[in-house]
Structures are given as structure tokens and as C-alpha cells.
Short mmCIF file of C-alpha atoms in Angstrom, two decimals:
data_model
loop_
_atom_site.label_atom_id
_atom_site.label_comp_id
_atom_site.label_asym_id
_atom_site.label_seq_id
_atom_site.Cartn_x
_atom_site.Cartn_y
_atom_site.Cartn_z
CA LEU A 27 -1.84 -175.07 -67.63
CA ALA A 28 1.57 -174.48 -66.05
CA ALA A 29 3.29 -174.53 -69.44
CA ALA A 30 0.73 -172.11 -70.86
CA HIS A 31 1.65 -169.60 -68.18
CA GLY A 32 5.37 -170.02 -68.80
CA LEU A 33 6.08 -171.95 -65.59
CA GLU A 34 8.94 -174.41 -65.39
CA VAL A 35 7.40 -177.82 -64.77
CA PRO A 36 9.73 -180.27 -63.04
CA SER A 37 9.71 -183.90 -64.09
CA MET A 38 7.54 -185.96 -61.78
CA SER A 39 5.51 -189.11 -61.90
CA THR A 40 1.73 -189.08 -61.77
CA ASP A 41 1.98 -190.83 -58.41
CA SER A 42 3.71 -187.77 -56.94
CA LEU A 43 0.58 -185.70 -57.65
CA ALA A 44 -1.87 -188.16 -56.18
CA VAL A 45 -3.57 -187.36 -52.90
CA PRO A 46 -2.98 -190.34 -50.58
CA LEU A 47 -5.50 -191.84 -48.21
CA PHE A 48 -4.87 -191.06 -44.54
CA VAL A 49 -5.68 -193.93 -42.23
CA GLN A 50 -5.95 -194.22 -38.47
CA GLY A 51 -5.76 -198.01 -38.51
CA PRO A 52 -5.10 -200.79 -41.00
CA ASP A 53 -8.38 -200.32 -42.90
CA GLU A 54 -9.96 -197.21 -41.41
CA LEU A 55 -10.13 -194.03 -43.50
CA SER A 56 -9.68 -190.96 -41.32
CA GLU A 57 -12.29 -188.23 -41.42
CA GLY A 58 -12.69 -184.71 -40.14
CA PRO A 59 -10.40 -181.64 -40.00
CA ALA A 60 -7.17 -183.61 -39.63
CA ALA A 61 -7.76 -185.58 -42.83
CA ALA A 62 -8.86 -182.46 -44.68
CA ALA A 63 -5.74 -180.61 -43.55
CA ALA A 64 -3.53 -183.47 -44.65
CA ALA A 65 -5.19 -183.64 -48.08
CA ALA A 66 -4.89 -179.86 -48.51
CA THR A 67 -1.24 -180.04 -47.53
CA CYS A 68 -0.57 -182.69 -50.16
CA PHE A 69 -2.38 -180.65 -52.83
CA TRP A 70 -0.39 -177.49 -52.13
CA ASP A 71 2.86 -179.45 -52.09
CA ALA A 72 2.14 -180.57 -55.64
CA ALA A 73 1.12 -177.07 -56.74
CA ASP A 74 4.21 -175.50 -55.16
CA ALA A 75 6.49 -177.95 -56.93
CA LEU A 76 5.19 -176.46 -60.19
CA ALA A 77 5.26 -172.77 -59.35
CA LEU A 78 7.71 -171.76 -56.64
CA PRO A 79 11.18 -170.52 -57.61
CA ARG A 80 13.89 -172.66 -56.04
CA GLU A 81 16.51 -169.92 -55.70
CA VAL A 82 16.01 -166.23 -54.93
CA CYS A 83 18.19 -163.21 -54.33
CA VAL A 84 17.99 -162.04 -50.72
CA GLY A 85 19.40 -158.81 -49.42
CA LEU A 86 19.25 -155.48 -47.71
CA PRO A 87 19.10 -152.74 -50.38
CA ARG A 88 20.77 -149.38 -50.01
CA ALA A 89 18.58 -146.66 -48.59
CA ASP A 90 18.69 -144.89 -51.97
CA ALA A 91 17.95 -148.01 -54.04
CA ASP A 92 15.28 -147.71 -56.72
CA SER A 93 12.16 -149.26 -55.18
CA LYS A 94 11.01 -150.40 -58.62
CA LEU A 95 14.07 -152.62 -58.90
CA VAL A 96 13.86 -154.18 -55.45
CA ALA A 97 10.08 -154.54 -55.12
CA ALA A 98 9.35 -157.93 -53.60
CA ARG A 99 6.59 -159.01 -55.98
CA ASP A 100 6.26 -161.57 -58.74
CA CYS A 101 5.46 -158.80 -61.24
CA ASN A 102 8.92 -157.31 -60.67
CA PRO A 103 10.79 -158.02 -63.94
CA HIS A 104 14.05 -158.41 -62.01
CA TRP A 105 12.68 -160.96 -59.52
CA PRO A 106 14.47 -163.14 -58.51
CA SER A 107 17.85 -161.64 -59.39
CA CYS A 108 21.15 -160.65 -57.81
CA ASP A 109 22.27 -158.61 -60.80
CA GLU A 110 24.58 -155.70 -60.08
CA HIS A 111 22.13 -153.18 -61.53
CA GLN A 112 19.41 -154.32 -59.15
CA GLU A 113 21.18 -154.26 -55.84
CA GLN A 114 24.40 -152.66 -54.67
CA GLY A 115 23.70 -153.38 -51.02
CA ILE A 116 24.15 -156.53 -48.92
CA ARG A 117 22.88 -159.51 -50.88
CA PHE A 118 23.20 -163.26 -51.31
CA TRP A 119 21.51 -166.19 -53.01
CA MET A 120 19.27 -168.63 -51.17
CA GLN A 121 17.88 -171.93 -52.28
CA LEU A 122 14.54 -172.71 -50.65
CA PRO A 123 12.31 -175.78 -50.56
CA ARG A 124 9.38 -175.95 -52.97
CA GLN A 125 6.78 -176.16 -50.23
CA ARG A 126 4.80 -173.86 -47.96
CA ASP A 127 7.00 -172.76 -45.08
CA MET A 128 6.74 -169.59 -42.99
CA ALA A 129 10.42 -168.71 -43.31
CA ALA A 130 10.74 -169.68 -46.98
CA ASP A 131 7.52 -167.89 -47.99
CA SER A 132 8.61 -164.73 -46.18
CA ILE A 133 12.01 -164.77 -47.90
CA ARG A 134 10.49 -165.39 -51.33
CA GLU A 135 7.91 -162.65 -51.02
CA GLU A 136 9.96 -159.92 -49.35
CA GLN A 137 13.43 -160.82 -50.67
CA VAL A 138 14.93 -160.00 -47.27
CA PRO A 139 16.36 -162.37 -44.65
CA PHE A 140 13.88 -164.00 -42.28
CA CYS A 141 16.70 -163.99 -39.69
CA VAL A 142 15.09 -163.50 -36.25
CA ASN A 143 18.41 -162.31 -34.84
CA ASN A 144 18.50 -159.25 -37.08
CA ARG A 145 15.55 -157.46 -35.57
CA ASP A 146 15.65 -153.79 -36.59
CA GLY A 147 19.01 -154.42 -38.26
CA VAL A 148 20.93 -155.02 -35.02
CA LEU A 149 22.91 -157.99 -36.36
CA VAL A 150 24.12 -156.07 -39.40
CA ALA A 151 25.06 -153.08 -37.23
CA ALA A 152 26.89 -155.33 -34.76
CA THR A 153 28.78 -157.03 -37.60
CA PHE A 154 29.98 -153.71 -38.97
CA GLY A 155 30.93 -152.59 -35.44
CA LEU A 156 32.91 -155.74 -34.66
CA ILE A 157 34.74 -155.54 -37.98
CA SER A 158 35.66 -151.94 -37.20
CA ASP A 159 37.09 -153.09 -33.87
CA LEU A 160 38.97 -155.93 -35.56
CA ARG A 161 40.40 -153.58 -38.17
CA ALA A 162 41.71 -151.31 -35.41
CA GLU A 163 43.12 -154.32 -33.53
CA MET A 164 44.83 -155.71 -36.63
CA SER A 165 46.39 -152.32 -37.39
CA ARG A 166 48.52 -152.86 -34.29
CA VAL A 167 49.65 -156.31 -35.44
CA THR A 168 52.78 -156.57 -37.59
CA ASP A 169 52.27 -160.00 -39.20
CA GLY A 170 50.10 -158.51 -41.95
CA ARG A 171 47.23 -160.97 -41.49
CA ASP A 172 43.62 -160.06 -40.71
CA ARG A 173 41.89 -162.17 -38.07
CA PRO A 174 38.55 -163.27 -39.53
CA LEU A 175 35.33 -162.37 -37.77
CA SER A 176 34.31 -165.52 -35.91
CA LEU A 177 30.65 -166.55 -35.97
CA VAL A 178 28.82 -169.43 -34.30
CA GLU A 179 25.14 -169.98 -35.08
CA VAL A 180 22.96 -172.52 -33.29
CA GLY A 181 19.73 -173.26 -35.16
CA ALA A 182 20.80 -171.94 -38.55
CA ASN A 183 17.73 -173.12 -40.49
CA TYR A 184 18.28 -172.30 -44.19
CA GLY A 185 21.24 -170.06 -43.35
CA ASP A 186 19.94 -166.53 -43.80
CA CYS A 187 21.47 -165.24 -40.54
CA SER A 188 24.91 -166.69 -41.25
CA LEU A 189 24.75 -165.58 -44.88
CA LEU A 190 23.69 -162.11 -43.79
CA VAL A 191 26.79 -161.83 -41.57
CA HIS A 192 28.93 -163.22 -44.39
CA ALA A 193 27.50 -160.74 -46.94
CA THR A 194 27.87 -157.84 -44.50
CA ALA A 195 31.52 -158.73 -43.88
CA ARG A 196 32.09 -159.10 -47.61
CA ARG A 197 30.70 -155.60 -48.09
CA ALA A 198 33.22 -154.42 -45.47
CA ASP A 199 35.97 -156.43 -47.21
CA TRP A 200 36.65 -158.58 -44.16
CA PRO A 201 36.89 -162.40 -43.86
CA VAL A 202 34.50 -164.51 -41.78
CA ASN A 203 34.88 -167.98 -40.32
CA ALA A 204 31.65 -169.61 -39.19
CA THR A 205 30.53 -172.73 -37.39
CA VAL A 206 26.84 -173.41 -37.88
CA PHE A 207 24.59 -176.01 -36.26
CA GLU A 208 21.30 -177.32 -37.59
CA ALA A 209 19.51 -180.26 -36.01
CA ASN A 210 16.97 -180.98 -38.77
CA PRO A 211 18.75 -183.20 -41.33
CA ASP A 212 16.36 -182.20 -44.14
CA THR A 213 16.88 -178.49 -43.52
CA ALA A 214 20.63 -179.01 -43.18
CA LYS A 215 20.83 -180.27 -46.77
CA ILE A 216 19.51 -176.95 -48.07
CA LEU A 217 21.66 -175.03 -45.59
CA GLU A 218 24.78 -176.76 -46.91
CA VAL A 219 23.87 -175.82 -50.48
CA ASN A 220 23.31 -172.18 -49.49
CA LEU A 221 26.63 -171.90 -47.68
CA ARG A 222 28.47 -173.38 -50.64
CA ARG A 223 26.51 -171.31 -53.19
CA ASN A 224 27.68 -168.08 -51.55
CA GLY A 225 31.26 -169.13 -50.90
CA ALA A 226 30.85 -168.87 -47.14
CA GLN A 227 33.78 -170.13 -45.06
CA ALA A 228 31.66 -172.23 -42.75
CA HIS A 229 31.74 -175.59 -41.00
CA LEU A 230 28.31 -177.22 -40.78
CA LYS A 231 27.49 -179.61 -37.96
CA VAL A 232 24.20 -181.52 -38.21
CA ALA A 233 23.33 -181.97 -34.54
CA ALA A 234 21.21 -180.58 -31.74
CA VAL A 235 23.28 -178.34 -29.48
CA SER A 236 22.36 -179.28 -25.94
CA ASP A 237 23.80 -179.81 -22.47
CA PHE A 238 25.37 -183.20 -23.26
CA SER A 239 27.34 -184.75 -26.10
CA GLY A 240 27.32 -188.17 -27.66
CA GLY A 241 23.65 -188.88 -27.11
CA SER A 242 20.47 -188.30 -29.05
CA ALA A 243 17.33 -186.20 -28.81
CA ARG A 244 13.93 -186.25 -30.47
CA LEU A 245 13.38 -183.36 -32.87
CA MET A 246 9.93 -182.38 -34.06
CA ALA A 247 10.41 -181.35 -37.69
CA HIS A 248 7.49 -178.95 -37.89
CA ARG A 249 6.13 -178.26 -41.35
CA SER A 250 7.43 -174.72 -40.87
CA SER A 251 11.21 -175.13 -40.62
CA ALA A 252 11.46 -172.09 -38.35
CA HIS A 253 9.40 -173.95 -35.72
CA ALA A 254 11.39 -177.18 -35.47
CA SER A 255 12.07 -177.92 -31.82
CA LEU A 256 13.30 -180.60 -29.47
CA SER A 257 10.66 -182.80 -27.88
CA GLY A 258 9.27 -181.07 -24.80
CA PHE A 259 10.27 -177.59 -25.94
CA GLY A 260 8.65 -174.88 -28.00
CA HIS A 261 6.26 -175.99 -30.71
CA ALA A 262 6.88 -179.67 -30.02
CA ALA A 263 4.33 -179.35 -27.23
CA ASP A 264 1.66 -178.94 -29.94
CA ASP A 265 2.44 -182.45 -31.24
CA ASP A 266 0.98 -181.70 -34.67
CA LYS A 267 1.00 -185.16 -36.20
CA VAL A 268 -0.51 -184.04 -39.51
CA THR A 269 2.07 -181.45 -40.46
CA SER A 270 5.09 -182.71 -38.52
CA ARG A 271 7.43 -185.65 -38.32
CA TYR A 272 10.16 -186.62 -35.90
CA HIS A 273 13.88 -187.29 -36.16
CA GLU A 274 16.26 -188.84 -33.67
CA VAL A 275 19.23 -186.46 -33.87
CA ALA A 276 22.70 -186.50 -32.37
CA THR A 277 23.48 -184.10 -29.54
CA THR A 278 26.58 -182.06 -28.87
CA THR A 279 27.68 -179.07 -26.78
CA LEU A 280 29.37 -175.81 -27.63
CA ASP A 281 32.10 -176.59 -25.11
CA ASP A 282 32.96 -179.78 -27.01
CA GLU A 283 32.66 -178.24 -30.47
CA ILE A 284 34.25 -174.80 -30.10
CA GLY A 285 37.18 -175.54 -27.82
CA GLU A 286 39.41 -172.53 -27.18
CA HIS A 287 38.61 -170.68 -30.40
CA ARG A 288 37.74 -167.02 -30.02
CA ILE A 289 34.13 -166.17 -30.89
CA ASP A 290 32.87 -162.72 -31.86
CA LEU A 291 29.20 -163.49 -32.54
CA LEU A 292 27.05 -166.23 -31.02
CA LEU A 293 23.55 -166.54 -32.52
CA VAL A 294 20.96 -168.81 -30.92
CA ALA A 295 17.46 -169.62 -32.23
CA VAL A 296 16.33 -173.01 -30.95
CA ASN A 297 12.66 -172.56 -30.05
CA GLY A 298 12.77 -173.01 -26.31
CA ALA A 299 15.93 -175.10 -25.89
CA GLU A 300 18.27 -172.13 -25.39
CA LEU A 301 18.90 -172.94 -21.73
CA LEU A 302 20.28 -176.33 -22.79
CA VAL A 303 22.63 -174.50 -25.16
CA LEU A 304 23.91 -172.30 -22.32
CA GLN A 305 24.30 -175.25 -19.95
CA GLY A 306 26.52 -176.92 -22.53
CA ALA A 307 28.62 -173.77 -22.95
CA LYS A 308 29.82 -173.14 -19.39
CA LYS A 309 33.50 -173.22 -20.31
CA LEU A 310 32.95 -171.10 -23.40
CA LEU A 311 31.03 -168.39 -21.53
CA SER A 312 33.37 -168.25 -18.53
CA ARG A 313 36.70 -167.95 -20.31
CA PRO A 314 38.42 -164.57 -20.88
CA ASN A 315 37.75 -164.64 -24.63
CA ALA A 316 34.08 -165.55 -24.32
CA PRO A 317 31.80 -164.55 -27.22
CA SER A 318 31.78 -160.77 -27.58
CA MET A 319 28.04 -160.64 -28.32
CA VAL A 320 25.20 -163.14 -27.89
CA PHE A 321 21.98 -162.84 -29.90
CA CYS A 322 19.02 -164.97 -28.92
CA LEU A 323 15.26 -165.33 -29.22
CA THR A 324 14.43 -166.93 -25.88
CA TRP A 325 11.31 -168.52 -24.42
CA HIS A 326 12.77 -168.42 -20.90
CA TRP A 327 13.75 -164.80 -20.46
CA ASP A 328 14.20 -164.53 -16.69
CA LYS A 329 16.43 -167.60 -16.39
CA TYR A 330 18.27 -166.84 -19.63
CA ARG A 331 19.06 -163.29 -18.47
CA GLU A 332 20.17 -164.54 -15.05
CA ILE A 333 22.62 -167.04 -16.57
CA LEU A 334 24.27 -164.58 -18.96
CA GLU A 335 24.53 -161.87 -16.32
CA GLN A 336 26.37 -164.36 -14.11
CA TYR A 337 28.95 -164.67 -16.88
CA GLY A 338 29.47 -160.93 -17.06
CA TYR A 339 27.17 -159.97 -19.92
CA HIS A 340 24.91 -156.93 -20.00
CA PHE A 341 21.90 -156.59 -22.27
CA ILE A 342 21.88 -153.81 -24.84
CA THR A 343 18.65 -154.91 -26.58
CA GLN A 344 15.49 -156.47 -25.16
CA VAL A 345 12.29 -156.80 -27.20
CA ARG A 346 9.36 -158.77 -25.82
CA SER A 347 6.83 -160.38 -28.17
CA LYS A 348 4.13 -162.57 -26.65
CA ASP A 349 5.92 -165.55 -25.09
CA THR A 350 9.42 -164.72 -26.32
CA VAL A 351 12.09 -162.08 -25.83
CA PHE A 352 14.69 -161.15 -28.43
CA SER A 353 17.87 -159.91 -26.83
CA VAL A 354 21.43 -158.91 -27.55
CA ALA A 355 23.97 -159.31 -24.76
CA LYS A 356 27.50 -157.90 -24.77
CA LYS A 357 30.45 -159.06 -22.71
CA MET A 358 31.50 -156.39 -20.23
#
């Protein structure tokens, strides 16, 4: 059937398409909604492996772009493509897992970054603004070298935020150096491919950024990669055993990883563990060349705001949505 419809069918054994039995004990077959959900999950995994494109072109089209060429639908003859005739705006390639995932599905369907830190385009606007400032600063320097825009992202997922900054800077003809952290080892494999695929100058660290280094933490690898969270935080409280699994991951801090390097953009999306990130960044936030701007989707708004204000930041964007607040803070 897949071949008849012109779909690329990956090589797989018949065992990979079989629906396994889900047991609660050594010989007991589970019943009820949990078993049904698990069986449905397995079925759609097999179907997705047949149908979903692995790599898509993601971008922000020009305002005057032809909507017929950037329509985010399967019937679009140019989908997925990063051809010059399709898109002259900010664009990049992304490899995505062949499975149902809120972030991946959104990117595939809409062909735009899922990046939670670019709400209403604020990350792109900030990137252009910081590059403008850097260009003015470098014009006063006589060594002829441009200082790259410095980006740190905590909770990079598949990389669409970092790649968006990279593509924006490339559009402005300015270099970027990035340090990105991703705690989920499975997600980090795809992230590494995406960074390399787009030629991003980035150092990837597979670890959970926390308030202590050299230890470990329990990460709930939610079926939706965007919802992975440390045990006791965010979606881990749901303890969804059917659609999730757990990893013991190494911990580190921004103070230990960043050192004295100057940071222009700090992006944080860690599903409830953002206070741990700040507690492990006391030296970074208190030094004279602290990050110029901090973007974060926080679950602990009052405490998060209090901490950053103590370090001399003021908030230029605050958007509340149910239990979270997206904010952008700028160093005064």
C-alpha cells in the first residue's frame, strides 16, 4: 500500500511492526485504557516510520513571499524544500524523529520553528538588535575581527531555537558561537545531526543543567520531546508510564560550563527546572558581562522574576499562559 502511494518504505523486520503484549506481571496481560493506549502508540509508530519525512525545511518566510510556495501542507509541490526559489527568508534544515511528537508534528506541518522562546518573533528581533549593537561596537575596534554573537541554550530539544538564531545571524552576515545543552540523550542525537547539517558553530553538552555539577538526576523522557522534565518538575509529576521512560543523566551548572565567556543570549526551556538553572548560574549572572538578554518559559514566575531582578535585569516581555509565563529580561 505504501509503495502504491509513492511512499518511501524503510527496511524493517516483520518483528518491528508487531504489536507487543503489555504485561503487569510475569504472566498477566494488562487490560483497559493503558493497554489500549500502548497498543495504539505502537501501531502509529509503525505507520509513521512508513510515511513521515525525516528532514524538512524550516523557516520564517519574507512578508512578501508567495503563499503558494510556502504553504505548510503535504499537497505543496515544494514541501519539504529549502530551494532558493521557495524561500529567501530565514531558513534551515531539520531532521525529526519518525514518531508522533508535539514539537516534531508542529514543525512538519507548519514548516516554522516550534521554538517557545520566539513568541511573536521576539527572539529573531533580539538577534537582529544584538548584531546591530555588535556591528557598531566592532566598528570602533581596529583589529579587523568581528566578535561572534554568543548564544547559550538550556533545553535545546531538536535545536530549532539555536538554529533560528544561527539562520538569523547568517542572514545578517554575522558569526555565531553557541553552547547548547540537552539532557535527553535520545533527543541529543538528533540535535547533534541538526547542528552539523546546518553548519552551526556550536558545542553540544548532553547533561541536565542544574544547581550542582558532577552528579546525576532522573529525567522523564516524555513521549513528546518538548515535555521532557527532571523528576519532580513539570510533566514528570504526571508519571505517564505508558508513553514515557526515564534516564539517569549527568548534571552540570552554567557557572562550571561557561566560565568567564561573554554571553549575549541565554535561552532556557526546562519545564519547571528553571530555578535550578539560575541557582547554578550565580557567578554568571552577577558578573559585569552577564548575559545581555535572558529568554525563558517559566513555571515559577514570581520567584524567577525576583531572582533576575536581584541581578539587575528588567523584564521587557511577559506573557502568561495557564501555568507558565514566557518572559524576556534585559540587563540594565
